[in-house]
Short mmCIF file of C-alpha atoms in Angstrom, two decimals:
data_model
loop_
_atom_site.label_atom_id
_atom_site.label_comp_id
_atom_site.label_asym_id
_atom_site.label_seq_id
_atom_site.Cartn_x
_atom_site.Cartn_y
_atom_site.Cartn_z
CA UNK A 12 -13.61 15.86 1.38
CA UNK A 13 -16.36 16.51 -1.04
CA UNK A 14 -17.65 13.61 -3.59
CA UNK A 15 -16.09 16.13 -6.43
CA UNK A 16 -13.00 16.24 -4.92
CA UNK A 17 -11.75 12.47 -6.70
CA UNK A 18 -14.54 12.61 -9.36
CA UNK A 19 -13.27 12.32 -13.18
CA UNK A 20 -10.23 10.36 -11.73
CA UNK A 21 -8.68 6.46 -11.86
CA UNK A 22 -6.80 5.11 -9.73
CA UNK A 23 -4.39 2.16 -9.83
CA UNK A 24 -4.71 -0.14 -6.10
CA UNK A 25 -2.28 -3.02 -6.18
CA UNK A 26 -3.19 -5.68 -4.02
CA UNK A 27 -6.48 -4.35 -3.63
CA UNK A 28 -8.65 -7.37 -3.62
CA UNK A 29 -8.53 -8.10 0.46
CA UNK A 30 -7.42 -6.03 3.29
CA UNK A 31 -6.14 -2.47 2.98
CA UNK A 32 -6.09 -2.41 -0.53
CA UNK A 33 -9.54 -3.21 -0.85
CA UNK A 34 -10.37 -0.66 1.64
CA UNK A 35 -8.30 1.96 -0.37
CA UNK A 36 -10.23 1.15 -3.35
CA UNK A 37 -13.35 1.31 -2.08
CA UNK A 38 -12.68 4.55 -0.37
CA UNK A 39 -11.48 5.87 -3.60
CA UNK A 40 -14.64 4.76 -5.30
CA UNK A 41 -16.97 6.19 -2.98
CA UNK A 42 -14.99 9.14 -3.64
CA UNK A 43 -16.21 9.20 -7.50
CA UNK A 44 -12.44 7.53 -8.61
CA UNK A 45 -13.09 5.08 -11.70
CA UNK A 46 -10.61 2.16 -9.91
CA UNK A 47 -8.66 -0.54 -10.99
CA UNK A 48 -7.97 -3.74 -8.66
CA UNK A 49 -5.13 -5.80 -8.65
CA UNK A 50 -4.69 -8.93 -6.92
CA UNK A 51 -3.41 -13.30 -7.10
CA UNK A 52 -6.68 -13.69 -5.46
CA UNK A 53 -8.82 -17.12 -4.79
CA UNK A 54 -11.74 -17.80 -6.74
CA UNK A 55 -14.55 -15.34 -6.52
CA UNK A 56 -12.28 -13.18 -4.86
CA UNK A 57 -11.97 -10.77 -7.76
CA UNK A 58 -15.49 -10.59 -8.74
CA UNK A 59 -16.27 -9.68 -5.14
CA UNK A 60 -14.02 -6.80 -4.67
CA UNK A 61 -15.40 -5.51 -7.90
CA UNK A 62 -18.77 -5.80 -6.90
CA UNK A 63 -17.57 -4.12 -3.82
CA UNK A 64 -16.63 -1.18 -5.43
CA UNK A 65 -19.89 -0.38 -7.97
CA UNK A 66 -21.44 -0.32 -4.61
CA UNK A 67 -19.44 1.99 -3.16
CA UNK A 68 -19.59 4.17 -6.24
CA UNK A 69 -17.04 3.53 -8.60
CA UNK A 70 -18.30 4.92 -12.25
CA UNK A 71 -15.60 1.93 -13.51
CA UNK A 72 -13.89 -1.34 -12.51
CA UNK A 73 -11.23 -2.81 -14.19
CA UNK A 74 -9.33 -5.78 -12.31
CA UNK A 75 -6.48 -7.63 -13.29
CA UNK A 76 -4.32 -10.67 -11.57
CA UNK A 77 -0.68 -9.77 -12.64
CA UNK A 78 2.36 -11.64 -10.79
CA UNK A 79 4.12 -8.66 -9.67
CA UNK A 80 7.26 -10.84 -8.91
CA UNK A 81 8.25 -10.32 -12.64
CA UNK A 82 8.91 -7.05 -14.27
CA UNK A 83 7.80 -7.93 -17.29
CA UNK A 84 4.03 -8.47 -15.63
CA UNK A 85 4.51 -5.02 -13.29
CA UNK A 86 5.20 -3.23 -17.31
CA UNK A 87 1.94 -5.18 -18.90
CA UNK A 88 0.18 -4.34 -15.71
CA UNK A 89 0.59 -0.60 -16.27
CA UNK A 90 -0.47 -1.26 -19.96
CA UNK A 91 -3.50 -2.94 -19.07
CA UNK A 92 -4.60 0.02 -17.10
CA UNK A 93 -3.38 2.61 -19.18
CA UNK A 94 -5.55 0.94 -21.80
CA UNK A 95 -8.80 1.90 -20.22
CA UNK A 96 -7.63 5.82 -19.36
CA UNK A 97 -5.47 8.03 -17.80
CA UNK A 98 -3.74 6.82 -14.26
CA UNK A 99 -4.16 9.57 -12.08
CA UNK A 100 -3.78 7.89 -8.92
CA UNK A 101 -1.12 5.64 -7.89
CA UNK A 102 -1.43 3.22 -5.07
CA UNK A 103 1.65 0.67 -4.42
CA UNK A 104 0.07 -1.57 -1.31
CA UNK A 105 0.65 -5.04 -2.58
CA UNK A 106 2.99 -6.46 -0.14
CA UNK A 107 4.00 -9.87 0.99
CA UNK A 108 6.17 -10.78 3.97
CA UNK A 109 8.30 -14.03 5.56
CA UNK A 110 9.23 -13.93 9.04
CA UNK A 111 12.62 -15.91 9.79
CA UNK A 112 15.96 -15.00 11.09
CA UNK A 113 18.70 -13.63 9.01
CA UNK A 114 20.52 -16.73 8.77
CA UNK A 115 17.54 -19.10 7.81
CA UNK A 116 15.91 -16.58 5.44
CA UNK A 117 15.50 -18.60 1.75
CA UNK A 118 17.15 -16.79 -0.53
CA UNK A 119 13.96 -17.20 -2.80
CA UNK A 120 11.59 -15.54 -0.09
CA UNK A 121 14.47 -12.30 -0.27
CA UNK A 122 13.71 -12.25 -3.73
CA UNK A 123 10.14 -12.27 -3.81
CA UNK A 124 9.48 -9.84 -0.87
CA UNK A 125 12.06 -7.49 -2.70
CA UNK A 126 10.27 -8.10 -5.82
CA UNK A 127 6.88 -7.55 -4.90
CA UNK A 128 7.27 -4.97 -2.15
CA UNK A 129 9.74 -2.48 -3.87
CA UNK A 130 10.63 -3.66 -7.05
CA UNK A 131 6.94 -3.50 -8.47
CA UNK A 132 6.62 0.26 -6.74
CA UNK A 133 9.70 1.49 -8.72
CA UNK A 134 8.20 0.32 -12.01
CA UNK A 135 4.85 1.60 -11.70
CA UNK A 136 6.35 4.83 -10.69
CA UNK A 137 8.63 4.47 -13.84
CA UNK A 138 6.17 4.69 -15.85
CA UNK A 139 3.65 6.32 -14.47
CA UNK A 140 4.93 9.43 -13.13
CA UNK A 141 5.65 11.33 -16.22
CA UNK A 142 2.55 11.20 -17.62
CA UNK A 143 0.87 12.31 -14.65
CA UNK A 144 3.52 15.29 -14.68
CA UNK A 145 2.26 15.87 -18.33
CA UNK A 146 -0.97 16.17 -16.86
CA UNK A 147 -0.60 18.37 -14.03
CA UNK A 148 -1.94 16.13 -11.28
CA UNK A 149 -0.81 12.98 -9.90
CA UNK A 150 -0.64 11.31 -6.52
CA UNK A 151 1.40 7.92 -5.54
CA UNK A 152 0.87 6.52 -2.29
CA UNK A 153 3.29 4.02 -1.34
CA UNK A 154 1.99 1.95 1.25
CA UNK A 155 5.28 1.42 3.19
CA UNK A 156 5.02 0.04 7.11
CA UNK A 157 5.86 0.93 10.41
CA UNK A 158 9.19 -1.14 9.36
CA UNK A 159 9.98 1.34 6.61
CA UNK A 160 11.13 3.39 9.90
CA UNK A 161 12.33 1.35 12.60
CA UNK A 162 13.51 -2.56 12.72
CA UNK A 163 12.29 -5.53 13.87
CA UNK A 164 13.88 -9.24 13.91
CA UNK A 165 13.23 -12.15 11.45
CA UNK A 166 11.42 -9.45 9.02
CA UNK A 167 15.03 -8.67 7.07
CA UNK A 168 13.85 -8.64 3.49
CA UNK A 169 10.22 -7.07 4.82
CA UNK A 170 12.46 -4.37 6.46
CA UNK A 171 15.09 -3.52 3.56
CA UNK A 172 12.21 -3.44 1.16
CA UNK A 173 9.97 -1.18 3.49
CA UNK A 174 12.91 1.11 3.87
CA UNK A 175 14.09 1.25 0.67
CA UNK A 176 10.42 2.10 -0.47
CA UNK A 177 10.29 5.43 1.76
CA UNK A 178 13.50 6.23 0.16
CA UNK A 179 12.21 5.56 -3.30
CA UNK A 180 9.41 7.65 -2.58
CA UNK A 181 11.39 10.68 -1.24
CA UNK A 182 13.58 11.06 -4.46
CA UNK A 183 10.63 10.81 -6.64
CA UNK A 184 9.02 13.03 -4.60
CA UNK A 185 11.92 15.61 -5.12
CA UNK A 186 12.09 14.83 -8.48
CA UNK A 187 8.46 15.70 -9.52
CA UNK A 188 7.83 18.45 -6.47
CA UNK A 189 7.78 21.19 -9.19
CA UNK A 190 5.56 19.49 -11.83
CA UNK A 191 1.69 20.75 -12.23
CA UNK A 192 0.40 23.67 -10.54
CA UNK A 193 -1.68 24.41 -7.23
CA UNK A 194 -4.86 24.83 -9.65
CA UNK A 195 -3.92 21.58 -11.10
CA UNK A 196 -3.19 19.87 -7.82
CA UNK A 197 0.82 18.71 -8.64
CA UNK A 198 2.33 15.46 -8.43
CA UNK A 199 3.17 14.25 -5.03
CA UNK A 200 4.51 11.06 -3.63
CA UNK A 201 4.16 9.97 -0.34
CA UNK A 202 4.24 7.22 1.97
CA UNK A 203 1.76 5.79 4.65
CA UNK A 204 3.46 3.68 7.35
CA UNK A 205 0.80 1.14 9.32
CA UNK A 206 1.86 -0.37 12.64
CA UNK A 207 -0.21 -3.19 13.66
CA UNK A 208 -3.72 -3.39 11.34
CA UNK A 209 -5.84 -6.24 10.86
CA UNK A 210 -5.11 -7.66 7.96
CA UNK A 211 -4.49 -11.30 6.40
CA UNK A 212 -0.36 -10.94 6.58
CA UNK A 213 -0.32 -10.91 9.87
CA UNK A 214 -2.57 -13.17 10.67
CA UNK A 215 0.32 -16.05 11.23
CA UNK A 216 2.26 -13.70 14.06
CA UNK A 217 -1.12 -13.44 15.67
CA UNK A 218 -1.22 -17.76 15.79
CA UNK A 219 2.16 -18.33 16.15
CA UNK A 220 1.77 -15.85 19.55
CA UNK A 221 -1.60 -17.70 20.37
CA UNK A 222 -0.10 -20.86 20.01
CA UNK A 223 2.74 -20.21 22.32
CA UNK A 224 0.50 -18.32 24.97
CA UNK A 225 -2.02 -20.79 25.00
CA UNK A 226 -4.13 -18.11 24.28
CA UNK A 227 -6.87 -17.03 22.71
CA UNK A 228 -6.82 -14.25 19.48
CA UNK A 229 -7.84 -11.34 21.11
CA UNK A 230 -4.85 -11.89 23.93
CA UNK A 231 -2.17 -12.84 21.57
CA UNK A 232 -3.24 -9.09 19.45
CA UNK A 233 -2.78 -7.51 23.08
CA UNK A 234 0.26 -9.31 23.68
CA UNK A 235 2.24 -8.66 20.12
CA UNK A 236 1.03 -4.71 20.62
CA UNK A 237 2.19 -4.13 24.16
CA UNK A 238 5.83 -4.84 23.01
CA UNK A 239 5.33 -2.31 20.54
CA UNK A 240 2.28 -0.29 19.82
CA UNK A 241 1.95 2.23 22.97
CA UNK A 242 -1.99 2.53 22.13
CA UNK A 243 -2.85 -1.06 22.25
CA UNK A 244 -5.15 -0.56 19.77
CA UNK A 245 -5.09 -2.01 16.29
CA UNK A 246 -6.15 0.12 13.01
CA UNK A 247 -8.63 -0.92 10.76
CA UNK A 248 -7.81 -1.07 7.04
CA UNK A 249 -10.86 1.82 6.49
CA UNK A 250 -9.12 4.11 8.56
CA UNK A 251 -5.63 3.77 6.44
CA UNK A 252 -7.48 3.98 3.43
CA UNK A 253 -8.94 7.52 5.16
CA UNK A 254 -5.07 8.88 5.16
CA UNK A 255 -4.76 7.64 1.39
CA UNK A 256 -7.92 9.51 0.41
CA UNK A 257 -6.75 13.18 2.22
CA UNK A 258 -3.26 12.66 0.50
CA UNK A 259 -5.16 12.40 -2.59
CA UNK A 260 -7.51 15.60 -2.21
CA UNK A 261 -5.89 18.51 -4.70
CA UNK A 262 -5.27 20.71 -1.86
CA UNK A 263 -2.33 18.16 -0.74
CA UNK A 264 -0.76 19.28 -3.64
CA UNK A 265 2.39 20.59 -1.11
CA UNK A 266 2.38 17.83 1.16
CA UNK A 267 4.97 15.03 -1.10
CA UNK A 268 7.94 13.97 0.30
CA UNK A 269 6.58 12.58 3.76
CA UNK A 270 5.97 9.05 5.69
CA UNK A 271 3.10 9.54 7.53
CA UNK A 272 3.30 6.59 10.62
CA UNK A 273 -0.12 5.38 11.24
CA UNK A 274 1.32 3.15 14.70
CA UNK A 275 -0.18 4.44 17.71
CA UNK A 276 2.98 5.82 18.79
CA UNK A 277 5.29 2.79 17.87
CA UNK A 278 7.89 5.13 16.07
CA UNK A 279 7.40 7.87 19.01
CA UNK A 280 9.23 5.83 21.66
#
């Protein structure tokens, strides 16, 4: 993809202060995207990610730390960014997750994961997507999972939100499949499903597997992907935020609708 091919756009990253968010938004910067973080992140956390990205190219940075477990913060999140321009790119990745079986699941944690993970996309997409059908061009990238597809135990709300987000995506996707033009670039929605990628969330897996191995890190990562991930290799969060980039490129314009599995053949088997 060219440097022109994202210049003159902005794009909205959730969760984009660590892991593959940041990645995303620092691919979309070095792109020529004008970007704006979001993230609850640690002191100095913020600044750093948007120091991150004027190196990497972004011609703006806007960041903001809304609690995406409240509706009322998703809406003046949107706001916020609206305030500075046009959204033309949407990026739903912030995500957290609680690993526990059905039956000792908190209520609480449902609601949060459900909040964050799902309920947040749908509102962003709410109000986002009909302007960027007013303009022609948009692209949302849902960052689902590998369990938007398939199942796994003790990851029930995780799951039910990461499926219900690919089948949020696919009806907006329908929805707005016939607004903008090819010379425009059209509004698509789409999905990206990561297997196993080293990031923070899964960080406790990784010791929980180390601990009960008596292990060290690298063995437990080889353990937890032989039960699933036929490469037995993990991704890196620069090599998801590649796939975001090419789904963002105008002449994607056709490809909306889809739930690309980035798993090393988890979802083959």
């Amino acid at each position: 993809m060219s440097t022109s091919d994202l210049q003159g756009r902005r794009a909205l990253v959730t969760g984009s202060v660590q892991g593959i968010g940041l990645a995303i938004a620092e691919a979309l910067a070095a792109q020529g995207a004008a970007v704006v973080l979001h993230g609850l992140a640690r002191p100095g956390e913020l600044e750093a990610a948007r120091a991150a990205l004027r190196q990497a190219g972004a011609p703006q940075v806007d960041a903001f730390a809304h609690d995406l477990r409240q509706p009322d913060q998703v809406e003046a999140l949107v706001n916020a960014a609206l305030a500075g321009g046009a959204v033309d790119i949407l990026v739903n990745n912030a995500g957290i997750q609680h690993t526990a079986a059905l039956a000792q699941m908190p209520r609480a944690k449902w609601d949060d994961i459900l909040a964050v993970n799902l309920s947040a996309a749908f509102d962003t997409m709410r109000l986002l997507l009909p302007r960027m059908a007013e303009a022609g061009y948009g692209r949302v990238v849902n960052i689902a999972s590998v369990h938007g597809l398939v199942a796994s135990v003790q990851k029930a709300p995780y799951v039910a939100a990461k499926f219900g987000l690919v089948g949020l995506s696919r009806v907006a996707a329908l929805e707005y499949a016939a607004a903008g033009l090819r010379a425009s670039g059209g509004v698509t929605v789409n999905c990206v499903c990561p297997g196993w990628t080293e990031t923070a969330i899964i960080q406790p897996q990784i010791d929980a597997r180390a601990a009960a191995l008596g292990a060290s890190r690298d063995d437990a990562i080889r353990d937890l992907l032989r039960e699933k991930q036929p490469s037995g290799r993990t991704s890196l969060p620069q090599e998801i935020a590649r796939v975001v980039c090419w789904l963002c490129e105008p002449a994607a314009h056709n490809l909306t609708g889809a739930s690309i599995p980035v798993d090393g053949g988890w979802t083959a088997q």
